[in-house]
Every structure is written in structure tokens, then in C-alpha cells.
CSV table of C-alpha atoms in Angstrom, one decimal:
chain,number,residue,atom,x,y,z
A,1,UNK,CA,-51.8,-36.9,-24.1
A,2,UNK,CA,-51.8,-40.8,-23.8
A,3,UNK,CA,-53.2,-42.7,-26.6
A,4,UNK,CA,-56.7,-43.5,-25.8
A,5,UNK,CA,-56.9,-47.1,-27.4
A,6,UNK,CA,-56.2,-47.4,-30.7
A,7,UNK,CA,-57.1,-43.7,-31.1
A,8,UNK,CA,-54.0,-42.3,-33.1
A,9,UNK,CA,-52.6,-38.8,-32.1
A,10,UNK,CA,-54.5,-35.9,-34.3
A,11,UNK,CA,-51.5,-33.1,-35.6
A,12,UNK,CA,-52.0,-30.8,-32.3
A,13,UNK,CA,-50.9,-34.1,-30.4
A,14,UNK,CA,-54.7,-35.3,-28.8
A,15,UNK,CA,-56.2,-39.0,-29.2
A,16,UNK,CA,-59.3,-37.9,-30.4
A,17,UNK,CA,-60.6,-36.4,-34.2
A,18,UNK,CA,-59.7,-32.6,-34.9
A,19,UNK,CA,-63.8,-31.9,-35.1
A,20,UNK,CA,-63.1,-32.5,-31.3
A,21,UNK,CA,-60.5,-30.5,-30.4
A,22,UNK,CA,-60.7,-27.3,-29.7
A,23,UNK,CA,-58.2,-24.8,-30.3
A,24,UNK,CA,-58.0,-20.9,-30.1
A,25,UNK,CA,-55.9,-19.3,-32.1
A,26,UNK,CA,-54.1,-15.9,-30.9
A,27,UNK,CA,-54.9,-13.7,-34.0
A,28,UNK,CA,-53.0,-10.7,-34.2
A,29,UNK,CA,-54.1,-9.8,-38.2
A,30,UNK,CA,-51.0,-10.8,-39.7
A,31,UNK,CA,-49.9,-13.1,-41.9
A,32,UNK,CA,-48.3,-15.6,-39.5
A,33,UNK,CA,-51.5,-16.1,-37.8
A,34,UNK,CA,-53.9,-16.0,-40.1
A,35,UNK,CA,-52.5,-18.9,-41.9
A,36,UNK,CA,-52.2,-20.7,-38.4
A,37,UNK,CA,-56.3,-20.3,-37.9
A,38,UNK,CA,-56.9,-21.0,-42.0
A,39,UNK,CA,-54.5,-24.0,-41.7
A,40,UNK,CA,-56.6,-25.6,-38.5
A,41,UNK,CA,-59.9,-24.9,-40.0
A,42,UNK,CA,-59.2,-26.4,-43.1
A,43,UNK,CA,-57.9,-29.7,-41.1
A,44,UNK,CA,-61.5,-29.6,-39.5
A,45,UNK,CA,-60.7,-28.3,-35.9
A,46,UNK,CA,-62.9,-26.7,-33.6
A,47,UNK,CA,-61.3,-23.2,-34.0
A,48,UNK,CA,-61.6,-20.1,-32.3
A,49,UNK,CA,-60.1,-17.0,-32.9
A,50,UNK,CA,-58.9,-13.8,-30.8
A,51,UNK,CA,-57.2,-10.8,-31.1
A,52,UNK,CA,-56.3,-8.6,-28.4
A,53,UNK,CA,-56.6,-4.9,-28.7
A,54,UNK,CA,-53.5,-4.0,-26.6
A,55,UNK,CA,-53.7,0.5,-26.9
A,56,UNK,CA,-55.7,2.7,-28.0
A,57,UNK,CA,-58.0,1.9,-30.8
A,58,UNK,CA,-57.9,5.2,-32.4
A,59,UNK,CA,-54.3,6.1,-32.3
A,60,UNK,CA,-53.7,2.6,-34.1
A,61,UNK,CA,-55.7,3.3,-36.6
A,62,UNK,CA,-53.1,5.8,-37.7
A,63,UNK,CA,-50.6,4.3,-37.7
A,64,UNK,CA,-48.9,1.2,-40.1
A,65,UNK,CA,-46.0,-1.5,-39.3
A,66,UNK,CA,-47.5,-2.2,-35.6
A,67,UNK,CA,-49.5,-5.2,-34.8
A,68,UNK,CA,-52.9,-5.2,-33.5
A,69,UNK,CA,-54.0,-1.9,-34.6
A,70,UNK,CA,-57.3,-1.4,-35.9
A,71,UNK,CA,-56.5,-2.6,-39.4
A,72,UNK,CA,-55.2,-5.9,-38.0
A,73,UNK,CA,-58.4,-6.4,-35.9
A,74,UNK,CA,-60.3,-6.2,-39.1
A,75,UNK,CA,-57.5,-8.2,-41.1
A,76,UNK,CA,-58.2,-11.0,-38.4
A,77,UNK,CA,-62.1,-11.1,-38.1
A,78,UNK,CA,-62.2,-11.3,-42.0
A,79,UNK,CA,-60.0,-14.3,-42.2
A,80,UNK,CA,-62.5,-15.6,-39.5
A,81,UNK,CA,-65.7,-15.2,-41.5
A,82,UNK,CA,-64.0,-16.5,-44.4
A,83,UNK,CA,-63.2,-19.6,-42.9
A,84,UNK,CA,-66.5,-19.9,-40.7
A,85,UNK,CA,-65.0,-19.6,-37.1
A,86,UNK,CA,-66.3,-17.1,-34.5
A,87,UNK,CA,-63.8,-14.5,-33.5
A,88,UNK,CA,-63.4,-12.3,-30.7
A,89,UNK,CA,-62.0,-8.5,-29.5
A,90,UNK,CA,-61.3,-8.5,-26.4
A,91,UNK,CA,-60.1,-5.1,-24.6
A,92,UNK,CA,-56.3,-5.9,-22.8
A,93,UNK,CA,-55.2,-2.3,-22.7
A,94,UNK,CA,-55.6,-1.9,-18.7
A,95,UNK,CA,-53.8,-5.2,-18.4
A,96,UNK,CA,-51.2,-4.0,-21.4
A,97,UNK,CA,-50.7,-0.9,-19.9
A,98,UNK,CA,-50.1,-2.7,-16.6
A,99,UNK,CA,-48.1,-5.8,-17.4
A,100,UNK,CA,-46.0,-3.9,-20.2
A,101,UNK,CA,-45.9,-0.2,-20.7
A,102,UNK,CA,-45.3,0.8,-17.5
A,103,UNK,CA,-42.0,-1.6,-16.8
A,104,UNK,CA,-41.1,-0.5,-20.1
A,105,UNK,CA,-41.3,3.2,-19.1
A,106,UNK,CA,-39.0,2.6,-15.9
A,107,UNK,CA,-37.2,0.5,-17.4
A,108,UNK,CA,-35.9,3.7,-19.7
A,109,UNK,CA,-35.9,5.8,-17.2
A,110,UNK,CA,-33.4,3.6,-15.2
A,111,UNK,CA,-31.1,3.5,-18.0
A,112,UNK,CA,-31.5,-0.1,-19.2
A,113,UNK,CA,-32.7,-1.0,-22.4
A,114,UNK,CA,-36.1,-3.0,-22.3
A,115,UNK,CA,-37.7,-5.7,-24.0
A,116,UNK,CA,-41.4,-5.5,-24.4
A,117,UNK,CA,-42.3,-7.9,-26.8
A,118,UNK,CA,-41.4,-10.3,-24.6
A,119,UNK,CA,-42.7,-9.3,-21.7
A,120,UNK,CA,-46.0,-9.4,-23.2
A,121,UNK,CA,-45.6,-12.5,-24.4
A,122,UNK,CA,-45.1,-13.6,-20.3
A,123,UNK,CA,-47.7,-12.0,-19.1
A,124,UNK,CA,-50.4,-11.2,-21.7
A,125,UNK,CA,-50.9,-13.9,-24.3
A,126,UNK,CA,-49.4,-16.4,-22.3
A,127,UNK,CA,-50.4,-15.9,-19.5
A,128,UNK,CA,-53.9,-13.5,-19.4
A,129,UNK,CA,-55.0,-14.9,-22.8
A,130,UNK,CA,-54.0,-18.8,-22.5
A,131,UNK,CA,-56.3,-18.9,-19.4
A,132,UNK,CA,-59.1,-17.1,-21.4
A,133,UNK,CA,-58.4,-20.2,-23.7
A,134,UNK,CA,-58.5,-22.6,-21.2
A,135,UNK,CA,-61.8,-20.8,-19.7
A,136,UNK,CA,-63.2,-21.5,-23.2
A,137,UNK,CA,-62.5,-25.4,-23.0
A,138,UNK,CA,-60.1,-25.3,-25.1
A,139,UNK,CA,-57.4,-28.2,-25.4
A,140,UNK,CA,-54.9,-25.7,-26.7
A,141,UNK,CA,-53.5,-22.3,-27.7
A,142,UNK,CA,-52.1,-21.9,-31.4
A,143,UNK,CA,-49.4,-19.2,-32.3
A,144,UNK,CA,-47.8,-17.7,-35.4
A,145,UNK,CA,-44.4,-18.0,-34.0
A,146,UNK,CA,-41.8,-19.1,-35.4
A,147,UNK,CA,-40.2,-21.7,-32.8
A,148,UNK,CA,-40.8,-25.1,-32.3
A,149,UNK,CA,-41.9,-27.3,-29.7
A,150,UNK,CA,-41.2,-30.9,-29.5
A,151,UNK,CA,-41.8,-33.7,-27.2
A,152,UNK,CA,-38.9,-35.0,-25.4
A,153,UNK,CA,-38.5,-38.1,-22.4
A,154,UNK,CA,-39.0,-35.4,-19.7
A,155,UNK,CA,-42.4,-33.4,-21.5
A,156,UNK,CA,-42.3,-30.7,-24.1
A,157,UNK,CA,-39.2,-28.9,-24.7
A,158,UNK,CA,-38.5,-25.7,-26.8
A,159,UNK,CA,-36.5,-25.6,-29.8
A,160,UNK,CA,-35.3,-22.6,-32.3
A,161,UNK,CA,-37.4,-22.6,-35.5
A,162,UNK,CA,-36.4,-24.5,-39.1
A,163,UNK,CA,-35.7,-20.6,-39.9
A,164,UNK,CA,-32.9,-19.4,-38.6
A,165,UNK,CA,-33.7,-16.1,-40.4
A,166,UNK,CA,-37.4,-16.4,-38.7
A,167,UNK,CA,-36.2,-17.9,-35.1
A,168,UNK,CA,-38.1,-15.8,-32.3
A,169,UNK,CA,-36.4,-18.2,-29.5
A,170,UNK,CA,-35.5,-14.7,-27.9
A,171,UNK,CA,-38.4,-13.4,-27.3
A,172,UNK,CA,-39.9,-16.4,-26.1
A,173,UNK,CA,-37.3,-17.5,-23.8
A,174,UNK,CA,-39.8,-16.6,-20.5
A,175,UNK,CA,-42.0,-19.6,-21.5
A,176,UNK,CA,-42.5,-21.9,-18.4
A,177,UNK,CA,-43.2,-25.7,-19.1
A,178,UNK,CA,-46.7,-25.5,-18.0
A,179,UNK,CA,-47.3,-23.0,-21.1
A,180,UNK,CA,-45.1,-24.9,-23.0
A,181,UNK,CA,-47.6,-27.8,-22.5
A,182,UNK,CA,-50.8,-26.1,-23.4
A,183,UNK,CA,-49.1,-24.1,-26.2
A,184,UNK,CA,-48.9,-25.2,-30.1
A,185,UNK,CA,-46.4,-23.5,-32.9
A,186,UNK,CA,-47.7,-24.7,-36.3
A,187,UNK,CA,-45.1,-22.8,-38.2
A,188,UNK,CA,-41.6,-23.3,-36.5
A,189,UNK,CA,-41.3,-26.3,-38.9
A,190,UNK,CA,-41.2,-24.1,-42.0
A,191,UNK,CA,-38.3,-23.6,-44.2
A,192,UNK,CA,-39.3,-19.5,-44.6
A,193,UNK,CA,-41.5,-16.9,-44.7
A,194,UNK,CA,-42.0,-17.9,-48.5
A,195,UNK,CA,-43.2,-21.1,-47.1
A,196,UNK,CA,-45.8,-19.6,-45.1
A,197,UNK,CA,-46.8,-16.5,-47.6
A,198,UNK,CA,-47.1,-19.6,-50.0
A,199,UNK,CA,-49.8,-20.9,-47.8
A,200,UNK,CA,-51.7,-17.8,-47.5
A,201,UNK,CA,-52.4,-18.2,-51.0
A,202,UNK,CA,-52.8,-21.7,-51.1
A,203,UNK,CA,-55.9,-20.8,-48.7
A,204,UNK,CA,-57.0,-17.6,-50.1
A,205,UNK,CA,-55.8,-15.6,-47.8
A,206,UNK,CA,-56.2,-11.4,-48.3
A,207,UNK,CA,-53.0,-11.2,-46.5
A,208,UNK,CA,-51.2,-13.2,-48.1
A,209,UNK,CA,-49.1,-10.5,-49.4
A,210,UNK,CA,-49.3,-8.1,-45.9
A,211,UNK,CA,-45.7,-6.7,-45.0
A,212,UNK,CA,-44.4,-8.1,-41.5
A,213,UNK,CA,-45.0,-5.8,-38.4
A,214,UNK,CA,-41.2,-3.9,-37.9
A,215,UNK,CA,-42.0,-1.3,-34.5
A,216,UNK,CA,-43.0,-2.5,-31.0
A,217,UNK,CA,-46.5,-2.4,-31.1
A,218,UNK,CA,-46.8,1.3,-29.3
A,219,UNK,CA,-43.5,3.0,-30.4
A,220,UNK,CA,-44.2,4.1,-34.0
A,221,UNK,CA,-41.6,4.6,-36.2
A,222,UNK,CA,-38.9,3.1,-33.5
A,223,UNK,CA,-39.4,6.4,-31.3
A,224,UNK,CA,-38.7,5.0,-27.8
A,225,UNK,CA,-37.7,8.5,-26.4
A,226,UNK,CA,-41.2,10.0,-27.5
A,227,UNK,CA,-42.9,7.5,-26.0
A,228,UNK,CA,-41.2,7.7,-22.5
A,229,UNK,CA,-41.8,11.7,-22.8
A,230,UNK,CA,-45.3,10.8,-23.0
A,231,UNK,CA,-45.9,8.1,-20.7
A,232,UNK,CA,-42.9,10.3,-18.2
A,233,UNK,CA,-43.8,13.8,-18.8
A,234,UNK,CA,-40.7,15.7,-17.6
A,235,UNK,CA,-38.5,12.7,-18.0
A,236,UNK,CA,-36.4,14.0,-20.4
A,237,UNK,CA,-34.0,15.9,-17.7
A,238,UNK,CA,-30.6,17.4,-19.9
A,239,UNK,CA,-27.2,16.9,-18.2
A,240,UNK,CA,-23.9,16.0,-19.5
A,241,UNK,CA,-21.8,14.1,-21.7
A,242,UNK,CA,-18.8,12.5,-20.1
A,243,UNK,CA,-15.8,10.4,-20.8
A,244,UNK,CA,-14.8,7.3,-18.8
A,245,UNK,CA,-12.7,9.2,-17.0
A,246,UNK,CA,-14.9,11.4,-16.3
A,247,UNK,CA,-14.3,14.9,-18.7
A,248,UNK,CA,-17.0,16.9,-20.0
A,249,UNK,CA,-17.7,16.7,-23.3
A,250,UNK,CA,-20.8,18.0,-24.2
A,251,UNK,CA,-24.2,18.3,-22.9
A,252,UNK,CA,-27.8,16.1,-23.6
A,253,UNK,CA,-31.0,16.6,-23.2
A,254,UNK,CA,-32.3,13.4,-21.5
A,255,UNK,CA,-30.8,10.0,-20.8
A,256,UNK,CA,-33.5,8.5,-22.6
A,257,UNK,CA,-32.2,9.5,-26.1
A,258,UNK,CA,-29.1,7.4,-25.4
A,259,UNK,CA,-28.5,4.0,-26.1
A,260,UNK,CA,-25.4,1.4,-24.7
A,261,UNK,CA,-23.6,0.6,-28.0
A,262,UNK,CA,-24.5,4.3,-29.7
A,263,UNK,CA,-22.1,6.0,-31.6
A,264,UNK,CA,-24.5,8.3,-33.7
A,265,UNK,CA,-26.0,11.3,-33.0
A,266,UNK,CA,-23.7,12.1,-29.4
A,267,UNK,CA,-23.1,15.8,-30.9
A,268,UNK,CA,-19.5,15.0,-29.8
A,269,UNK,CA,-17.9,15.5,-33.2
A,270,UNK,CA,-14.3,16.9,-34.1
A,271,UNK,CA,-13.0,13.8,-31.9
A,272,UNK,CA,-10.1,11.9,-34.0
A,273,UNK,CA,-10.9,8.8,-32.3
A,274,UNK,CA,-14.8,7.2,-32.7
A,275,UNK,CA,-16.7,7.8,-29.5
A,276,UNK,CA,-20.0,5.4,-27.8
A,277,UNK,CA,-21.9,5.1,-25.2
A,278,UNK,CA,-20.8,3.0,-22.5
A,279,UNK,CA,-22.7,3.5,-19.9
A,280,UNK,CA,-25.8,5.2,-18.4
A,281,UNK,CA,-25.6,7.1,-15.2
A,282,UNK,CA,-29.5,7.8,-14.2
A,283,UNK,CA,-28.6,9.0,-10.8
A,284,UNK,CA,-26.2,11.7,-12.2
A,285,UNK,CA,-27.8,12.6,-15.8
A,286,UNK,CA,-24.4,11.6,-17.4
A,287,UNK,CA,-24.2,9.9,-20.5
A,288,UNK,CA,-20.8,8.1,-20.7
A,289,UNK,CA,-19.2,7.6,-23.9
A,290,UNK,CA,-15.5,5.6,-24.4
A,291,UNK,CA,-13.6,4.1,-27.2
A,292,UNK,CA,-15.2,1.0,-28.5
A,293,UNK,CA,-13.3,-1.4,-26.4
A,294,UNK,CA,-15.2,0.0,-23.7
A,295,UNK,CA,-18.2,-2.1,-24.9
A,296,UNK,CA,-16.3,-5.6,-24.7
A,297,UNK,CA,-18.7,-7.4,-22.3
A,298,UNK,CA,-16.8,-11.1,-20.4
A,299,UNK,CA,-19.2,-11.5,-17.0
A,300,UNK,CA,-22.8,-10.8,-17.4
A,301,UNK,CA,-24.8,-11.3,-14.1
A,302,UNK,CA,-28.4,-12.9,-15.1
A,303,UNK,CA,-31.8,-12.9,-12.8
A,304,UNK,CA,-35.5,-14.0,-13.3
A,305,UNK,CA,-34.4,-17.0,-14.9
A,306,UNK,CA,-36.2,-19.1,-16.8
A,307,UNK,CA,-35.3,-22.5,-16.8
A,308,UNK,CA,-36.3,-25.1,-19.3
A,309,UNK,CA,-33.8,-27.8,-18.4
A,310,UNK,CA,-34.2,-31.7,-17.7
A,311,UNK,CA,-32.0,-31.0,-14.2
A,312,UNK,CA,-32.7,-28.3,-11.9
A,313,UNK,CA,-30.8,-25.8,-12.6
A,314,UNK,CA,-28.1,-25.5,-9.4
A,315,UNK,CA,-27.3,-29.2,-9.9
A,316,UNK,CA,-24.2,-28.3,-11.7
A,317,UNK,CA,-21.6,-25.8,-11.0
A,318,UNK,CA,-21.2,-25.1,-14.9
A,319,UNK,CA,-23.7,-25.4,-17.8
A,320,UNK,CA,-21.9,-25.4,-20.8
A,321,UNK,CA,-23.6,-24.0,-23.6
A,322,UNK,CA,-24.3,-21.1,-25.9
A,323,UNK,CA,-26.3,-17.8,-25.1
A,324,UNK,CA,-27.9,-15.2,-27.5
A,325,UNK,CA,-27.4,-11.2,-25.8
A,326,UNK,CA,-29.1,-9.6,-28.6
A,327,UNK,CA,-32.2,-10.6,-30.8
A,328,UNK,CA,-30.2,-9.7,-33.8
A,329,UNK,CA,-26.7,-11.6,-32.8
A,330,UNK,CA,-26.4,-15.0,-33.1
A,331,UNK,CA,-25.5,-17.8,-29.9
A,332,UNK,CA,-21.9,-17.3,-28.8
A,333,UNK,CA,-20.4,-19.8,-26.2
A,334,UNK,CA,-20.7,-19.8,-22.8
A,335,UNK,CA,-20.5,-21.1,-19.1
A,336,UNK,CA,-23.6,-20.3,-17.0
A,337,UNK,CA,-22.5,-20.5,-13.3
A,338,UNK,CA,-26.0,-20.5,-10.9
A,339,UNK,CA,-25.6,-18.5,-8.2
A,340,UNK,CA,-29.1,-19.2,-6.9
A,341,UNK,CA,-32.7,-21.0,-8.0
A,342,UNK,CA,-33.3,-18.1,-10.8
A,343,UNK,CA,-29.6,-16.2,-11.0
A,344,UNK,CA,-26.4,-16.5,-12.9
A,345,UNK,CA,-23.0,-15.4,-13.9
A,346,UNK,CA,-22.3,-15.8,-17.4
A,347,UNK,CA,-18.8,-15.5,-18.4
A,348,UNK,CA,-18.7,-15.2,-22.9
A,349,UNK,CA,-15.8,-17.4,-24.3
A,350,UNK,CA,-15.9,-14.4,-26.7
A,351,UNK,CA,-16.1,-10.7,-25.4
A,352,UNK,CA,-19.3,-9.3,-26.9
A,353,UNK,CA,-19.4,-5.4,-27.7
A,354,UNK,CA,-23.1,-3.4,-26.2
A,355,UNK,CA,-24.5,-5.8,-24.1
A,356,UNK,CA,-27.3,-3.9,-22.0
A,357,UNK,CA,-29.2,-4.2,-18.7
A,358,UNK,CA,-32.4,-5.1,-19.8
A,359,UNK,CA,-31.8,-7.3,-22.4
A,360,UNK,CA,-32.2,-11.0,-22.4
A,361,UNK,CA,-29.9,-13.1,-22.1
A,362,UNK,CA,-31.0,-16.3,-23.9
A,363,UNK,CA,-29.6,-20.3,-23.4
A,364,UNK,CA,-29.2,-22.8,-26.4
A,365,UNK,CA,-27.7,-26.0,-26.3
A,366,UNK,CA,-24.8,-26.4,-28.3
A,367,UNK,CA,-25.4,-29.9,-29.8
A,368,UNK,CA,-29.4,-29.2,-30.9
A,369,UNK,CA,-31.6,-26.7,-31.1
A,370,UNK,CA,-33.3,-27.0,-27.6
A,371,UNK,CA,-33.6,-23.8,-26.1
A,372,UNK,CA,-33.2,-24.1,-21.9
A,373,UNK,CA,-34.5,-20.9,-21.0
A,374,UNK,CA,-32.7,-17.4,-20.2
A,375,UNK,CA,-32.8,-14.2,-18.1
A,376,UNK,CA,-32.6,-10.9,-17.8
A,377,UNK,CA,-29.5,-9.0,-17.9
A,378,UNK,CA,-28.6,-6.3,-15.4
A,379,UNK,CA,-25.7,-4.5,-13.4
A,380,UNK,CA,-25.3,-7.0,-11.0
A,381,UNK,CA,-25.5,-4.4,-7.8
């Protein structure tokens, strides 16, 4: 926003006092975002809460680890009343079930391995929620993310957190430059999580001492396979075990159990040499599994990008830079070759082993740490 006068730039980057800014904070009962809310507040903003009840009230209730379940909702309206900003529920399990749990269903069921979190991210709080923001005149959104976003000649880029260990560039890869320019990340500048724990209690903060969420939201205990059961009923269809050339080697009961990468739990065993899974076949029920070299991903073809660059993205031939396969592997190098407005080839200096359809496919520069967007991965057919 330009400088109105003389007016200096408040921290959320208007030319006006923070009494006069309003900003709502998404509030999913965490630590992360309760310090986000406390920390506005107490710098005098014009604050207002929300938390998004994404399932089922009373199976959340039950169960621990998950964000926004009951006990977050009332984690988040406390921090609320403490501080003196109103807070609201609102009820986004139509368009969670919608935007989110459905895709991820099929997504299983078609054999690739699916992202949620980020998809919600797309299509709920950033895009659902930030225009509930904006229909309550307010001049921003505030996250608990850890990412940054700075302001660069051409607008507001994206950039990986001070944390490596905290970075969630992944999962955020999806967000377009309009969001970018409505959206604030209070934390990315953080050293670590101690920083921000130390904050909590610095503001008197009840959870200041709350374990981080671990599962996707609605998959306790990391149980994808009975969750698809129930969403699929009948999904779990048993068929065979095969090896790459095509031998059968034992029998499963339901794609869905299987994961590219997998080496546990195939019920293979008296094998001499270590045996994963290398592909999914949907179409024929066959789990494939191979020797590890099997997994050694080159060529990954990439669609729905995202693209966060200065340039469009098919004025080059090449982009030289690194991309992240996996949430939990770091950036290896790459060349991204566009092969249309939102699709690519990337070809890995370095073979990577499990790379999946459905998984994203992120894109860091290699001199900073400006994100430019990503994709999704699939089979390229």
C-alpha cells in the first residue's frame, strides 16, 4: 500500500495506525496461531478471530494430534476472550467435504498419493475463508505458517521460512499472487518453534506448552486406508502382488493399503533381495513391487502449475532451479521445461527414489529463498 503522506507503514505493511487496521486471524487452536492473534492484539490491531470447524464435531472430540477438533475450537475462543477480540465458528464441513475429502478419496482410489493439507489450504482458508475476511472489511488475513512473504520490485513474493526445520513452502506452493497480496505470515521470520513457544509465554498463553498437530486433520492415527474404507465402502477390492516383470508373488487385500516407496508390510518375505512397491496398477488390482532401483525417478511430468515467477512462465525454454518431491526431502536441482501455460517436464540432476503421482512438486530458486510456485505430479498419460 503507498505511503499516504508522511504516514509510515504499520508492521502488516498499511499507512495508517494498527487501531485501524483490521485483520482476521485464521485460528486453528494451536500454538502457531494463537500467538499470531495474541501478538496483533497486543500491538493494538483491530483483530478478529476464526476457526473453521472442518468434520464432524463429535468424532473430533475423540480424538488428539488433529487440528480443529473440538478441543482446538475451545483452545482458540479462550485465547480470544483473554485478549478481548470477538471470535467466530463457522461450519466449513460441506465445503471441506467438497473441496478436500472427496479428491482425496479418488485420489487413493486411483493409486496416487494425495496431499490434503494443501489442497485445503487452496481452496478453503485461502480461498473460502480469505473472502469471508475480506467480506468482514478486513485489510488482511493472518496465518500461523511458517513461510515468509516479502515485498519484491514486481509485488509480494514467497519465501521458505527462517526455519528450515519449520518451512511449510510445500504445502503452500498453490498460493496465487492475488492471495499472496491479501495474506500476512507473522512467524516465517522466527529462528524456531522455541521462538514462538517463547512467545506464548511471554503473552500468557494456555497453550503455550500444546504439542504440534502430527495427522491430517481427518485420518487419525495416520490411517489413510480406513478412511478411504469409510468414505469408499467396498473400495478395498484384494488382488495380487506382482513383480516388474510381471510374476505373482503374493496376494493383497486392496490397493489402498499400498504406498509407492513401501517396503514394509508386502507379506512377501523369504525373498533374499529387499522388495518395494513401484507401482500401482488401479485398473488391474496389482500392486507392483521391484528392487529399489526401480524407484530412481529422472523425468517427472508436472500440471496445475502454480507459478509465482517475475516472467511468464513459457518465456524460457529452461528454468534452472531446485524442486522439493517430498515434504520431508530437501530441494534437489533441477530443469523445469514448460510444455504449456500450467505444465512441465522436470528432469532431477539427481535421480530421486518414491516419487508419487499426487505429490507436489515444489520450485525454489537456487540463489534465495523465493519460492516460484509448483505442481502436481502425475503419470504423464
Amino acid at each position: 500500500m503507498p505511503l499516504d503522506g508522511d504516514t509510515p507503514l504499520n508492521s502488516l505493511g498499511f499507512a495508517k495506525p494498527p487501531s485501524e487496521t483490521r485483520v482476521v486471524v485464521a485460528m486453528s487452536g494451536g500454538v502457531d496461531s494463537s500467538v499470531v492473534a495474541a501478538q496483533l492484539a497486543d500491538e493494538g490491531y483491530d483483530v478478529v478471530g476464526v476457526t473453521l470447524q472442518l468434520y464432524d464435531h463429535g468424532a473430533a472430540l475423540a480424538k488428539k494430534g488433529a487440528c480443529c477438533a473440538g478441543i482446538d475450537i475451545h483452545d482458540a475462543r479462550r485465547v480470544a476472550e483473554e485478549k478481548g477480540f470477538p471470535h467466530y465458528v463457522l461450519d466449513y464441513e460441506n465445503i471441506f467435504q467438497d473441496a478436500v475429502i472427496d479428491e482425496f478419496a479418488d485420489s487413493y482410489l486411483g493409486g496416487a498419493t494425495p496431499v490434503p493439507c494443501i489442497r485445503c489450504n487452496e481452496r478453503v482458508k485461502f480461498k473460502d475463508l480469505l473472502e469471508t475476511a475480506k467480506d468482514l472489511e478486513a485489510d488482511c488475513m493472518a496465518t500461523g505458517h511458517y513461510i515468509q512473504r516479502k515485498l519484491g520490485e514486481e509485488g509480494p513474493e514467497l519465501h521458505s521460512a527462517a526455519d528450515a526445520n519449520r518451512d511449510q513452502s510445500y504445502f503452500l506452493f498453490s498460493t496465487t499472487p492475488e492471495q499472496l497480496d491479501y495474506l500476512r505470515f507473522p512467524l516465517g521470520h522466527l529462528p524456531n518453534k522455541d521462538a514462538t513457544r517463547a512467545l506464548a509465554a511471554e503473552y500468557g498463553l494456555a497453550v503455550a506448552d500444546k504439542p504440534d498437530s502430527q495427522d491430517i486433520c481427518f485420518v487419525p492415527n495416520g490411517d489413510y486406508a480406513s478412511v478411504i474404507e469409510k468414505l469408499r465402502p467396498g473400495a478395498a477390492e484384494p488382488g495380487e502382488i506382482v513383480d516388474n516383470e510381471g510374476a505373482v508373488l503374493g496376494t493383497h487385500n486392496g490397493v489402498i493399503h499400498y504406498t509407492i516407496g513401501q517396503r514394509r508390510g508386502l507379506g512377501i518375505g523369504g525373498l533374499t533381495t529387499p522388495l518395494y512397491v513401484v507401482k500401482l496398477d488401479v485398473d488391474k488390482k496389482q500392486v507392483v513391487v521391484g528392487p529399489k532401483e526401480l524407484l530412481s525417478t529422472r523425468i517427472i511430468p508436472v500440471r496445475e502449475i502454480n507459478w509465482l515467477g517475475d516472467e511468464p512462465f513459457e518465456s524460457r525454454k529452461e528454468w534452472h532451479m531446485s524442486v522439493k518431491v517430498r515434504s520431508t526431502r530437501p530441494p534437489r536441482d533441477a530443469i523445469l521445461r514448460p510444455t504449456g501455460p500450467d505444465t512441465a517436464e522436470v528432469e532431477l540432476l539427481t535421480p530421486e527414489e518414491g516419487v508419487s503421482p499426487g505429490q507436489a512438486c515444489v520450485f525454489y530458486d537456487n540463489d534465495s529463498s523465493r519460492i516460484y510456485g509448483g505442481g502436481w505430479i502425475w503419470r504423464g498419460y
